[in-house]
């Protein structure tokens, strides 16, 4: 499977000279990516593409080719795969669409048979392909100025939907969230979600697996594997209603199946279920950065009272508890903080809080054995708060052996400072309920483990 | 009440020379705002502030003063209000904190009595004040580089929590959402939420009222008024749990009351309930821009299949229905669109869609009498799609007499193009379920009206 992510050489079959075509953009992105292997364009109608010699068919290439990226129209795919076999290629990514998802199940079956006969394993058909942030390999056919790529991280993401996949990669880049590997696997004609999670479990740069599924190719096997592996899996499921199922069948040709059955099976296998795209990464960030909590008692520190109120509701509604800080730490804090600060839970430092006062409250919460997890609300809009507060928080977070998250919301100034928080490895959330929900997911995942 | 939003002259009592203090920033923001009335700083310890003559007390000002902004420490407020009475001021905004919310109920009662005796109506205590996007009046005490201000629009927002209020204004500015009036009213010691919504109903620049409540000062009266007025009210309620209620009492000193009772009363009074800050403005934007729908049949047009699947689920889960486009329009579309496009509901234009093809599908959906509402998913990341698609969509939206919204998600390039959509008055959403939920709120609001 490594050959899918860091092959020594790649042939792009269906590379094109037309700058607007996917076959051109994918090829251009690949040669402009950090990927350092050999890249060969294949197209019988072109002599050179982007100043590289172009081949009529893949078997004309003299040098060895480890991975074939297939982007030709559906009707030519069979022939291309046959030729890949002739060339001795064992790995392919078939991006071409026009198979089971439009009723052409026969055509899809034929591809599977030819590939099998030629000992070729492939990702696809009907997909967006693979992006590996670590090897730099990138043949996603969207222009980079329209869709940015996330940096190197430890979250891998597999998506049955290509569109959803690219939306998420683009959004992750803007947010500064990092990635290990991305696979859009479409109809899962050969390599399926179970193969992928089995591989990603062994991948040293993957700490958490995110997934968007529409159906599961081998349901029983998938749940068996999901239950066995140690890497947390976070999944969003498309096709939860009868109507949604119909939409799935004309999208990736999958059978979506009953929601109730899926939901129960996910739960039993320890798969964390996300309700939307944002939750996928809320949960992934908390699972990949935060330690196992000792209990469910949460301390809130805030410089905005309303946020404290909302968080209190959200902590309770998500099955967590408000920590009760020990009388001793309360006394210590009271001595060092202005009298009008509310030293309960939430600790309300009010709009007058300085970074020094945040530090005092944070130190107390981190040390206190009655506190299992810490949520810090920092509203950067106030005049009293210097930008240095991000350092104060990051320093405490590094020292903290408990789950530690930040809630902060606003406009452009806030986004800049939040990125500093995120860069320090602290998950930050704009909506208080997302923070509470993420902590409850973390708590429930580790409970009994 | 107009005097609170566009007075001819304002005294800032507690204006300060210290650039980090709220009293300085509020005064600076006011003189730098678009507000064109007279502004007087009052502070016994300063002779000039920002090059303006400073007064020892408000009654020393010779010229008339219509509005007093009070930012002195709690213990001086009574005396200041007394002096405002002497000066003949009838309107005040008391930003000062340190009253009921910290147990000082006596102090708060005293302020109320003195104000009443002097015929002064006031907003506060313990609040962030008022921002009027139309008159330009802005004495919010957060620096503008840390908290941006939204432009002129038709959504008004009243917030019991100051912090939540400023977070939302800042976030609205970044998103390009516009505002009419913002009032942070804190402890509602005198002017309360009911006074405010009664005033905003008559305000010609307010089409929708958004509110964050922790408690209601006059519950029965509020629901009476809410039921009577024609302006849609969208409310988020803080303090929904017992623990949340406790947090409320040390925040704005309100009694939050039982969630069930509130929720039922809101529903009966026709108040739209939002679960989070984002929903407040999802619903506000749809209510302020979209017409009454004829029914609940939604047509989805998408260039990303996975988004179509998710939207289908969300439409059903929110009690809406998938429209069935007439055989005639389907035939017409099939003739003009490539064969591999899926012309059902969702209409899946695939990643190859051009802006022309979006236009064809939009025209059909807008004309079709089987379609009550239209959701267009446009993923800007694909190579085939030119940026002109925003014009194509905006043009159709202008001609469309049905509710029309857009779903689009991604990174920076997408955000730029989404802003163009939003500027054309079309609500746009990043998460498919938010679009479906907003349409269901619109449908349910108008049902039976």
mmCIF file of N, CA and C in Angstrom, chain B residues 238-306:
data_model
loop_
_atom_site.group_PDB
_atom_site.id
_atom_site.type_symbol
_atom_site.label_atom_id
_atom_site.label_comp_id
_atom_site.label_asym_id
_atom_site.label_seq_id
_atom_site.Cartn_x
_atom_site.Cartn_y
_atom_site.Cartn_z
ATOM 1 N N UNK B 238 -29.646 31.815 27.127
ATOM 2 C CA UNK B 238 -28.575 31.279 27.969
ATOM 3 C C UNK B 238 -29.146 30.895 29.314
ATOM 4 N N UNK B 239 -28.582 29.891 29.961
ATOM 5 C CA UNK B 239 -29.107 29.439 31.248
ATOM 6 C C UNK B 239 -30.234 28.459 31.048
ATOM 7 N N UNK B 240 -29.916 27.336 30.409
ATOM 8 C CA UNK B 240 -30.946 26.342 30.113
ATOM 9 C C UNK B 240 -30.892 25.182 31.088
ATOM 10 N N UNK B 241 -29.854 25.138 31.902
ATOM 11 C CA UNK B 241 -29.730 24.061 32.880
ATOM 12 C C UNK B 241 -29.699 24.704 34.272
ATOM 13 N N UNK B 242 -29.863 23.878 35.300
ATOM 14 C CA UNK B 242 -29.821 24.410 36.659
ATOM 15 C C UNK B 242 -28.476 25.110 36.903
ATOM 16 N N UNK B 243 -27.409 24.445 36.436
ATOM 17 C CA UNK B 243 -26.069 25.002 36.618
ATOM 18 C C UNK B 243 -25.918 26.291 35.822
ATOM 19 N N UNK B 244 -26.478 26.297 34.619
ATOM 20 C CA UNK B 244 -26.434 27.491 33.775
ATOM 21 C C UNK B 244 -27.161 28.648 34.448
ATOM 22 N N UNK B 245 -28.263 28.339 35.111
ATOM 23 C CA UNK B 245 -29.010 29.366 35.837
ATOM 24 C C UNK B 245 -28.174 30.021 36.924
ATOM 25 N N UNK B 246 -27.400 29.180 37.611
ATOM 26 C CA UNK B 246 -26.524 29.724 38.659
ATOM 27 C C UNK B 246 -25.502 30.670 38.043
ATOM 28 N N UNK B 247 -24.955 30.274 36.892
ATOM 29 C CA UNK B 247 -23.983 31.125 36.218
ATOM 30 C C UNK B 247 -24.637 32.435 35.798
ATOM 31 N N UNK B 248 -25.887 32.372 35.366
ATOM 32 C CA UNK B 248 -26.617 33.577 34.976
ATOM 33 C C UNK B 248 -26.720 34.540 36.147
ATOM 34 N N UNK B 249 -27.015 33.999 37.329
ATOM 35 C CA UNK B 249 -27.266 34.901 38.453
ATOM 36 C C UNK B 249 -26.017 35.682 38.830
ATOM 37 N N UNK B 250 -24.817 35.084 38.642
ATOM 38 C CA UNK B 250 -23.629 35.897 38.912
ATOM 39 C C UNK B 250 -23.143 36.632 37.661
ATOM 40 N N UNK B 251 -23.899 36.534 36.596
ATOM 41 C CA UNK B 251 -23.503 37.272 35.386
ATOM 42 C C UNK B 251 -24.347 38.529 35.214
ATOM 43 N N UNK B 252 -25.640 38.381 35.002
ATOM 44 C CA UNK B 252 -26.481 39.571 34.846
ATOM 45 C C UNK B 252 -27.526 39.672 35.957
ATOM 46 N N UNK B 253 -27.374 38.827 36.981
ATOM 47 C CA UNK B 253 -28.272 38.904 38.123
ATOM 48 C C UNK B 253 -29.712 38.552 37.794
ATOM 49 N N UNK B 254 -29.938 37.899 36.635
ATOM 50 C CA UNK B 254 -31.308 37.557 36.238
ATOM 51 C C UNK B 254 -31.724 36.227 36.829
ATOM 52 N N UNK B 255 -33.024 36.006 36.806
ATOM 53 C CA UNK B 255 -33.547 34.690 37.123
ATOM 54 C C UNK B 255 -33.833 34.016 35.795
ATOM 55 N N UNK B 256 -33.112 32.927 35.508
ATOM 56 C CA UNK B 256 -33.205 32.374 34.170
ATOM 57 C C UNK B 256 -34.500 31.590 33.954
ATOM 58 N N UNK B 257 -34.984 30.914 34.973
ATOM 59 C CA UNK B 257 -36.254 30.195 34.846
ATOM 60 C C UNK B 257 -36.147 28.895 34.075
ATOM 61 N N UNK B 258 -37.194 28.135 34.102
ATOM 62 C CA UNK B 258 -37.175 26.799 33.506
ATOM 63 C C UNK B 258 -37.166 26.849 31.978
ATOM 64 N N UNK B 259 -36.315 26.008 31.396
ATOM 65 C CA UNK B 259 -36.197 25.956 29.940
ATOM 66 C C UNK B 259 -37.488 25.562 29.274
ATOM 67 N N UNK B 260 -38.147 24.567 29.848
ATOM 68 C CA UNK B 260 -39.353 24.028 29.214
ATOM 69 C C UNK B 260 -40.401 25.128 29.097
ATOM 70 N N UNK B 261 -40.578 25.860 30.193
ATOM 71 C CA UNK B 261 -41.587 26.929 30.198
ATOM 72 C C UNK B 261 -41.219 27.990 29.164
ATOM 73 N N UNK B 262 -39.939 28.381 29.162
ATOM 74 C CA UNK B 262 -39.505 29.375 28.198
ATOM 75 C C UNK B 262 -39.739 28.909 26.778
ATOM 76 N N UNK B 263 -39.313 27.682 26.522
ATOM 77 C CA UNK B 263 -39.361 27.174 25.165
ATOM 78 C C UNK B 263 -40.804 27.143 24.666
ATOM 79 N N UNK B 264 -41.711 26.687 25.503
ATOM 80 C CA UNK B 264 -43.124 26.632 25.128
ATOM 81 C C UNK B 264 -43.670 28.040 24.895
ATOM 82 N N UNK B 265 -43.298 28.970 25.787
ATOM 83 C CA UNK B 265 -43.807 30.341 25.662
ATOM 84 C C UNK B 265 -43.255 31.014 24.412
ATOM 85 N N UNK B 266 -41.967 30.800 24.118
ATOM 86 C CA UNK B 266 -41.376 31.348 22.896
ATOM 87 C C UNK B 266 -42.162 30.850 21.688
ATOM 88 N N UNK B 267 -42.412 29.558 21.677
ATOM 89 C CA UNK B 267 -43.079 28.946 20.544
ATOM 90 C C UNK B 267 -44.467 29.563 20.359
ATOM 91 N N UNK B 268 -45.187 29.677 21.479
ATOM 92 C CA UNK B 268 -46.545 30.202 21.417
ATOM 93 C C UNK B 268 -46.566 31.653 20.937
ATOM 94 N N UNK B 269 -45.527 32.392 21.304
ATOM 95 C CA UNK B 269 -45.477 33.807 20.923
ATOM 96 C C UNK B 269 -44.884 33.993 19.528
ATOM 97 N N UNK B 270 -44.519 32.897 18.872
ATOM 98 C CA UNK B 270 -43.957 33.000 17.527
ATOM 99 C C UNK B 270 -42.510 33.443 17.503
ATOM 100 N N UNK B 271 -41.815 33.322 18.639
ATOM 101 C CA UNK B 271 -40.393 33.672 18.673
ATOM 102 C C UNK B 271 -39.595 32.479 18.142
ATOM 103 N N UNK B 272 -38.744 32.736 17.159
ATOM 104 C CA UNK B 272 -37.923 31.677 16.570
ATOM 105 C C UNK B 272 -36.744 31.404 17.493
ATOM 106 N N UNK B 273 -36.543 30.156 17.857
ATOM 107 C CA UNK B 273 -35.466 29.841 18.803
ATOM 108 C C UNK B 273 -34.213 29.348 18.082
ATOM 109 N N UNK B 274 -33.068 29.937 18.440
ATOM 110 C CA UNK B 274 -31.786 29.547 17.848
ATOM 111 C C UNK B 274 -30.977 28.790 18.891
ATOM 112 N N UNK B 275 -30.284 27.758 18.446
ATOM 113 C CA UNK B 275 -29.492 26.960 19.373
ATOM 114 C C UNK B 275 -28.078 27.475 19.571
ATOM 115 N N UNK B 276 -27.615 28.285 18.648
ATOM 116 C CA UNK B 276 -26.272 28.837 18.810
ATOM 117 C C UNK B 276 -26.189 30.183 18.091
ATOM 118 N N UNK B 277 -25.069 30.856 18.292
ATOM 119 C CA UNK B 277 -24.892 32.195 17.728
ATOM 120 C C UNK B 277 -25.009 32.187 16.212
ATOM 121 N N UNK B 278 -24.492 31.109 15.597
ATOM 122 C CA UNK B 278 -24.515 31.064 14.147
ATOM 123 C C UNK B 278 -25.951 30.956 13.648
ATOM 124 N N UNK B 279 -26.756 30.173 14.348
ATOM 125 C CA UNK B 279 -28.159 30.035 13.954
ATOM 126 C C UNK B 279 -28.905 31.360 14.055
ATOM 127 N N UNK B 280 -28.604 32.145 15.087
ATOM 128 C CA UNK B 280 -29.245 33.465 15.214
ATOM 129 C C UNK B 280 -29.190 34.197 13.885
ATOM 130 N N UNK B 281 -27.992 34.204 13.276
ATOM 131 C CA UNK B 281 -27.820 34.981 12.060
ATOM 132 C C UNK B 281 -28.134 34.190 10.799
ATOM 133 N N UNK B 282 -28.070 32.862 10.874
ATOM 134 C CA UNK B 282 -28.601 32.056 9.760
ATOM 135 C C UNK B 282 -30.072 32.411 9.576
ATOM 136 N N UNK B 283 -30.784 32.406 10.688
ATOM 137 C CA UNK B 283 -32.228 32.635 10.624
ATOM 138 C C UNK B 283 -32.529 34.102 10.306
ATOM 139 N N UNK B 284 -31.739 35.002 10.879
ATOM 140 C CA UNK B 284 -31.965 36.432 10.632
ATOM 141 C C UNK B 284 -31.764 36.752 9.157
ATOM 142 N N UNK B 285 -30.732 36.181 8.560
ATOM 143 C CA UNK B 285 -30.460 36.490 7.159
ATOM 144 C C UNK B 285 -31.564 35.944 6.260
ATOM 145 N N UNK B 286 -32.030 34.743 6.571
ATOM 146 C CA UNK B 286 -33.071 34.185 5.702
ATOM 147 C C UNK B 286 -34.383 34.937 5.891
ATOM 148 N N UNK B 287 -34.696 35.322 7.134
ATOM 149 C CA UNK B 287 -35.960 36.017 7.391
ATOM 150 C C UNK B 287 -35.944 37.425 6.804
ATOM 151 N N UNK B 288 -34.767 38.044 6.741
ATOM 152 C CA UNK B 288 -34.721 39.434 6.284
ATOM 153 C C UNK B 288 -34.562 39.538 4.769
ATOM 154 N N UNK B 289 -34.209 38.440 4.106
ATOM 155 C CA UNK B 289 -33.975 38.550 2.657
ATOM 156 C C UNK B 289 -34.929 37.715 1.809
ATOM 157 N N UNK B 290 -35.525 36.665 2.375
ATOM 158 C CA UNK B 290 -36.265 35.725 1.528
ATOM 159 C C UNK B 290 -37.779 35.862 1.661
ATOM 160 N N UNK B 291 -38.497 35.599 0.548
ATOM 161 C CA UNK B 291 -39.957 35.729 0.571
ATOM 162 C C UNK B 291 -40.627 34.530 1.246
ATOM 163 N N UNK B 292 -41.914 34.660 1.471
ATOM 164 C CA UNK B 292 -42.727 33.560 1.999
ATOM 165 C C UNK B 292 -42.754 32.412 0.986
ATOM 166 N N UNK B 293 -42.414 31.197 1.416
ATOM 167 C CA UNK B 293 -42.465 30.083 0.452
ATOM 168 C C UNK B 293 -43.898 29.591 0.257
ATOM 169 N N UNK B 294 -44.189 29.081 -0.946
ATOM 170 C CA UNK B 294 -45.533 28.565 -1.237
ATOM 171 C C UNK B 294 -45.749 27.186 -0.634
ATOM 172 N N UNK B 295 -44.652 26.455 -0.426
ATOM 173 C CA UNK B 295 -44.767 25.108 0.117
ATOM 174 C C UNK B 295 -43.415 24.663 0.614
ATOM 175 N N UNK B 296 -43.259 23.364 0.861
ATOM 176 C CA UNK B 296 -42.014 22.906 1.469
ATOM 177 C C UNK B 296 -41.185 22.007 0.561
ATOM 178 N N UNK B 297 -41.427 22.090 -0.755
ATOM 179 C CA UNK B 297 -40.693 21.235 -1.696
ATOM 180 C C UNK B 297 -39.409 21.929 -2.168
ATOM 181 N N UNK B 298 -38.293 21.322 -1.840
ATOM 182 C CA UNK B 298 -36.984 21.948 -2.097
ATOM 183 C C UNK B 298 -36.276 21.266 -3.255
ATOM 184 N N UNK B 299 -35.750 22.051 -4.179
ATOM 185 C CA UNK B 299 -34.908 21.501 -5.246
ATOM 186 C C UNK B 299 -33.448 21.813 -4.942
ATOM 187 N N UNK B 300 -32.609 20.783 -5.048
ATOM 188 C CA UNK B 300 -31.176 20.960 -4.827
ATOM 189 C C UNK B 300 -30.448 20.873 -6.161
ATOM 190 N N UNK B 301 -29.568 21.827 -6.396
ATOM 191 C CA UNK B 301 -28.698 21.801 -7.577
ATOM 192 C C UNK B 301 -27.273 21.841 -7.041
ATOM 193 N N UNK B 302 -26.425 20.902 -7.479
ATOM 194 C CA UNK B 302 -25.088 20.815 -6.876
ATOM 195 C C UNK B 302 -24.024 20.447 -7.900
ATOM 196 N N UNK B 303 -22.801 20.912 -7.674
ATOM 197 C CA UNK B 303 -21.684 20.386 -8.460
ATOM 198 C C UNK B 303 -20.773 19.509 -7.591
ATOM 199 N N UNK B 304 -21.330 19.027 -6.476
ATOM 200 C CA UNK B 304 -20.606 18.077 -5.624
ATOM 201 C C UNK B 304 -21.596 17.051 -5.095
ATOM 202 N N UNK B 305 -21.457 15.809 -5.506
ATOM 203 C CA UNK B 305 -22.441 14.777 -5.171
ATOM 204 C C UNK B 305 -22.603 14.557 -3.674
ATOM 205 N N UNK B 306 -21.481 14.546 -2.943
ATOM 206 C CA UNK B 306 -21.544 14.291 -1.503
ATOM 207 C C UNK B 306 -22.376 15.350 -0.781
#
